[in-house]
Amino acid sequence: MEKTITRIKDIAQKAGVSTGTVDRVLHNRGRVSEDVQQRVLKIAKELNYEPNLLARALVTNRTYTIAALLPDPAADSYWQAPKTGIEKAEAELKQYGVVVKQFIFNPFQASSFRENADRLTKTKFDGILVAPIFYRESITYFNIWKRSGVPFVLFNTHIPDYEPLMYIGQDSYLSGYLAGKIFHFGHQESGTFLVAHIDENMQDSSHLIKKEQGFVDYFQQNTSADAYQILHTQVSRGTDKEGFTAQLDNLLADNPSITGIFVTNSKSYMVAEYLQARNHRKINLVGYDLVEKNLHFLNAGIINFLINQNPKGQGYHSMYGLADHLIFKKKVEAIKYLPLDIITKENLQYYYG
Amino acid sequence: MEKTITRIKDIAQKAGVSTGTVDRVLHNRGRVSEDVQQRVLKIAKELNYEPNLLARALVTNRTYTIAALLPDPAADSYWQAPKTGIEKAEAELKQYGVVVKQFIFNPFQASSFRENADRLTKTKFDGILVAPIFYRESITYFNIWKRSGVPFVLFNTHIPDYEPLMYIGQDSYLSGYLAGKIFHFGHQESGTFLVAHIDENMQDSSHLIKKEQGFVDYFQQNTSADAYQILHTQVSRGTDKEGFTAQLDNLLADNPSITGIFVTNSKSYMVAEYLQARNHRKINLVGYDLVEKNLHFLNAGIINFLINQNPKGQGYHSMYGLADHLIFKKKVEAIKYLPLDIITKENLQYYYG
DNA sequence: AATTGCTGCGTGTACGTACACAACATTCGC
DNA sequence: GCGAATGTTGTGTACGTACACGCAGCAATT
């Protein structure tokens, strides 16, 4: 049966018109009489016409220039992965005329974000990819881009209400909830856990709060009230190593019952260093992200689990979201969460690299 | 700079020959003088020529017929996922002229495998996808296919030494090792664990043995000798429910210290049913695969973790492996293991569906 | 009556590649 | 020396689509 793929030519033949007319109908560019239009559409539906994307991409020979506004991996190695994902997608989409221009900003300076966003906005791009880690600054540009009709995709950090084409990233609350599950499984009777926010720029704080909320809610919803105790601490950026050590020393001295530490960002290696130095073998450690330093302590057995939300995939899928919209005219989903992967020393090899 | 993609035409112009000549050189079909050949190759390299796959796929208008030999999901719902993955890839690759013919065999009857493989072998296919769960029977056909030069891809079960184009699937040993890690984390001081092989056809037994081996090795390598005890049991196919219950009753009566059960295949829901009926709340349960019945007990909290090796992805990537080889002439890697995902109730939503 | 403008539609060409065929040059056999 | 065989290269067409252009036919304007 339907082994034959229908082409514009087939529709034209069956409708008794030329391919040009069919083309005009399918692209809604008018200059076709009502009855012919109806006839062509009907036949197209009957024959189940689907345009040949190859041929289309071949003939619409234009280039799509996409701007990627993302933080500097040199400042925080977490951002290496999304960058790699973007570049992988770029290589694959080169075929279709996609060119990416990267704008790299310093994730610790809002001014750097603004500068790069300004530079970006000067040129007219076909699409924009952005990690909007500075909330206030971002929405200014969202409004500009929206007015000029340029589709933009957010990744890593979600800022709704400004109609981005899509958001790709993580569900912070649920990842905290998942961390709760992991600790609960590791300590099935009772436990005291420390939620640690470490060395973070303030922009990500809403992420971290959601993670902690998820963590706390897990125990509230799944355990009896008094079996588990959850503490929390914050080490602000700029604290030196001695200060950091002292702070943890105090915390553990005051709370000798602590059996697990949940680090809400990619800095769990700092706690791991401490635990190793102090030889605290019994304290479990769960953190985020497959950055080099974390992997070292994961393999050493100091970090038990890392939660990972495929940052490389975030970059990769963001690019494809734009491409699906711009080139392939597919409908894209407004929100795409990537899987919350649970990484251990044992299954790390599948996720890294 | 290099914003211009180089075409055959560009090479031809620069070399002072026609596009036909360049084409002959690039495709090694002779009838070109030595000096012209060298010149063209040199220029192609200089200009960093890469063929336009779209144009190529457009012009080589042939259809690729691929045979998929896989077990019947109706007999074992595990096989639904690979089938879905294959069909998803088929839909995407239809553009490029890929047509898939499925041959569904009964996973409990080697004769059914043979019948379908015979039917398959009668027709000449461009590529073959097979889940070779019957070892002895499979290698007969491997030899036939190899002689006739048809590339074949294995998934789910690896049988080396017969030069398949690639293998896609799981690393059984490591997944057992990973299960060991999970139980160890759940019982950090000591524990008694039961490895249960349930209701399985013999063909998969090598898989199950590797999983158990990995599990045992984990504790040998990571814990002191006497803290952990590992038992094992086997329930053969055909045992009725009462027999199953009785067998577990006896086991738990003889070994009241059992704190965890590791089910080496997708049948962990059977143990879950038992644990629920007997109200054994304290026994942890880890199994495999996101089949419907398992999900029910995962959500109910009876099954703690499921290990999943993306069976849908196995089907999907197998198809793409063949397509990359046949259509896009890419080099494909001989072995592709898919990630060992750790699934809990909390992150299930990202992996299922 | 001649012109312009508009509507409805067909034709032609281009995208980059593959391949059949034609065309030409060279060599060889007799 | 001529025809045939062989070797080397150019030309043309096709794949399916998009779009510029052109051409009729008719109505409205000059």
mmCIF file of C-alpha atoms in Angstrom, chain B residues 189-310:
data_model
loop_
_atom_site.group_PDB
_atom_site.id
_atom_site.type_symbol
_atom_site.label_atom_id
_atom_site.label_comp_id
_atom_site.label_asym_id
_atom_site.label_seq_id
_atom_site.Cartn_x
_atom_site.Cartn_y
_atom_site.Cartn_z
ATOM 1 C CA GLU B 189 26.719 -1.077 58.362
ATOM 2 C CA SER B 190 25.682 -4.570 57.427
ATOM 3 C CA GLY B 191 22.974 -6.473 55.620
ATOM 4 C CA THR B 192 21.659 -9.667 54.161
ATOM 5 C CA PHE B 193 20.486 -9.482 50.600
ATOM 6 C CA LEU B 194 18.661 -11.903 48.407
ATOM 7 C CA VAL B 195 19.375 -12.077 44.698
ATOM 8 C CA ALA B 196 16.262 -13.442 43.008
ATOM 9 C CA HIS B 197 16.068 -14.765 39.464
ATOM 10 C CA ILE B 198 12.417 -15.054 38.679
ATOM 11 C CA ASP B 199 10.300 -16.732 36.048
ATOM 12 C CA GLU B 200 12.818 -16.344 33.302
ATOM 13 C CA ASN B 201 13.369 -18.192 30.099
ATOM 14 C CA MET B 202 16.742 -19.831 30.055
ATOM 15 C CA GLN B 203 18.071 -17.797 27.164
ATOM 16 C CA ASP B 204 18.534 -14.759 29.304
ATOM 17 C CA SER B 205 20.294 -16.654 32.022
ATOM 18 C CA SER B 206 23.741 -15.430 31.053
ATOM 19 C CA HIS B 207 22.474 -11.900 31.575
ATOM 20 C CA LEU B 208 21.182 -12.746 34.990
ATOM 21 C CA ILE B 209 24.347 -14.491 36.028
ATOM 22 C CA LYS B 210 26.387 -11.483 35.024
ATOM 23 C CA LYS B 211 24.121 -9.248 37.053
ATOM 24 C CA GLU B 212 24.524 -11.435 40.110
ATOM 25 C CA GLN B 213 28.254 -11.573 39.603
ATOM 26 C CA GLY B 214 28.419 -7.798 39.496
ATOM 27 C CA PHE B 215 26.316 -7.592 42.626
ATOM 28 C CA VAL B 216 28.512 -10.024 44.531
ATOM 29 C CA ASP B 217 31.690 -8.393 43.313
ATOM 30 C CA TYR B 218 30.528 -5.030 44.535
ATOM 31 C CA PHE B 219 30.381 -6.227 48.115
ATOM 32 C CA GLN B 220 33.611 -8.155 47.855
ATOM 33 C CA GLN B 221 35.453 -5.141 46.570
ATOM 34 C CA ASN B 222 33.866 -2.455 48.714
ATOM 35 C CA THR B 223 32.979 -3.959 52.065
ATOM 36 C CA SER B 224 34.655 -6.052 54.694
ATOM 37 C CA ALA B 225 34.132 -9.770 54.352
ATOM 38 C CA ASP B 226 31.672 -10.582 57.119
ATOM 39 C CA ALA B 227 29.429 -7.559 57.284
ATOM 40 C CA TYR B 228 27.292 -8.538 54.313
ATOM 41 C CA GLN B 229 25.714 -11.799 53.344
ATOM 42 C CA ILE B 230 24.308 -12.544 49.923
ATOM 43 C CA LEU B 231 21.842 -15.334 49.276
ATOM 44 C CA HIS B 232 20.318 -16.274 46.035
ATOM 45 C CA THR B 233 17.282 -18.070 44.756
ATOM 46 C CA GLN B 234 15.664 -19.006 41.520
ATOM 47 C CA VAL B 235 12.024 -19.426 40.649
ATOM 48 C CA SER B 236 11.660 -21.211 37.380
ATOM 49 C CA ARG B 237 8.997 -20.439 34.846
ATOM 50 C CA GLY B 238 5.778 -22.274 35.434
ATOM 51 C CA THR B 239 5.753 -22.054 39.183
ATOM 52 C CA ASP B 240 2.281 -21.038 40.319
ATOM 53 C CA LYS B 241 1.540 -18.241 42.701
ATOM 54 C CA GLU B 242 1.135 -20.438 45.757
ATOM 55 C CA GLY B 243 4.434 -22.130 45.085
ATOM 56 C CA PHE B 244 6.052 -18.758 44.679
ATOM 57 C CA THR B 245 4.622 -17.471 47.925
ATOM 58 C CA ALA B 246 5.617 -20.610 49.757
ATOM 59 C CA GLN B 247 9.128 -20.447 48.441
ATOM 60 C CA LEU B 248 9.537 -16.859 49.637
ATOM 61 C CA ASP B 249 7.900 -17.671 52.967
ATOM 62 C CA ASN B 250 10.427 -20.401 53.546
ATOM 63 C CA LEU B 251 13.334 -18.264 52.496
ATOM 64 C CA LEU B 252 12.371 -15.411 54.791
ATOM 65 C CA ALA B 253 11.640 -17.765 57.646
ATOM 66 C CA ASP B 254 15.057 -19.363 57.294
ATOM 67 C CA ASN B 255 16.742 -15.985 56.879
ATOM 68 C CA PRO B 256 14.920 -13.432 58.957
ATOM 69 C CA SER B 257 17.848 -11.080 58.615
ATOM 70 C CA ILE B 258 17.101 -10.368 54.957
ATOM 71 C CA THR B 259 16.909 -6.612 54.488
ATOM 72 C CA GLY B 260 16.858 -6.327 50.743
ATOM 73 C CA ILE B 261 15.887 -8.223 47.607
ATOM 74 C CA PHE B 262 17.485 -7.665 44.222
ATOM 75 C CA VAL B 263 15.397 -9.001 41.353
ATOM 76 C CA THR B 264 17.552 -9.468 38.277
ATOM 77 C CA ASN B 265 14.875 -8.978 35.668
ATOM 78 C CA SER B 266 11.670 -7.104 35.069
ATOM 79 C CA LYS B 267 9.626 -9.330 37.361
ATOM 80 C CA SER B 268 10.215 -7.443 40.588
ATOM 81 C CA TYR B 269 6.505 -6.688 40.767
ATOM 82 C CA MET B 270 5.946 -10.324 41.742
ATOM 83 C CA VAL B 271 8.124 -9.915 44.806
ATOM 84 C CA ALA B 272 6.463 -6.571 45.466
ATOM 85 C CA GLU B 273 3.057 -8.227 45.471
ATOM 86 C CA TYR B 274 4.339 -10.731 47.989
ATOM 87 C CA LEU B 275 5.916 -8.104 50.240
ATOM 88 C CA GLN B 276 2.761 -6.071 50.174
ATOM 89 C CA ALA B 277 0.570 -9.071 50.983
ATOM 90 C CA ARG B 278 2.826 -10.098 53.857
ATOM 91 C CA ASN B 279 3.263 -6.485 54.944
ATOM 92 C CA HIS B 280 7.056 -6.658 54.986
ATOM 93 C CA ARG B 281 7.682 -2.932 55.064
ATOM 94 C CA LYS B 282 11.310 -3.033 55.993
ATOM 95 C CA ILE B 283 12.637 -5.072 53.117
ATOM 96 C CA ASN B 284 14.108 -2.957 50.310
ATOM 97 C CA LEU B 285 13.440 -3.947 46.762
ATOM 98 C CA VAL B 286 15.388 -3.102 43.634
ATOM 99 C CA GLY B 287 14.510 -4.399 40.194
ATOM 100 C CA TYR B 288 14.714 -3.676 36.503
ATOM 101 C CA ASP B 289 12.703 -2.020 33.785
ATOM 102 C CA LEU B 290 9.828 0.404 33.650
ATOM 103 C CA VAL B 291 7.041 -2.025 32.891
ATOM 104 C CA GLU B 292 3.547 -1.109 33.950
ATOM 105 C CA LYS B 293 3.321 -3.442 36.919
ATOM 106 C CA ASN B 294 6.650 -2.354 38.304
ATOM 107 C CA LEU B 295 5.647 1.274 38.086
ATOM 108 C CA HIS B 296 2.620 0.631 40.205
ATOM 109 C CA PHE B 297 4.745 -0.714 43.036
ATOM 110 C CA LEU B 298 7.395 1.932 42.539
ATOM 111 C CA ASN B 299 4.778 4.592 43.084
ATOM 112 C CA ALA B 300 3.373 2.672 46.029
ATOM 113 C CA GLY B 301 6.799 2.733 47.639
ATOM 114 C CA ILE B 302 7.231 -1.059 47.701
ATOM 115 C CA ILE B 303 9.866 -1.048 45.013
ATOM 116 C CA ASN B 304 12.573 1.431 46.026
ATOM 117 C CA PHE B 305 14.533 1.670 42.811
ATOM 118 C CA LEU B 306 14.337 0.401 39.290
ATOM 119 C CA ILE B 307 17.373 0.198 37.110
ATOM 120 C CA ASN B 308 16.588 1.026 33.541
ATOM 121 C CA GLN B 309 18.715 0.884 30.473
ATOM 122 C CA ASN B 310 16.551 2.865 28.151
#
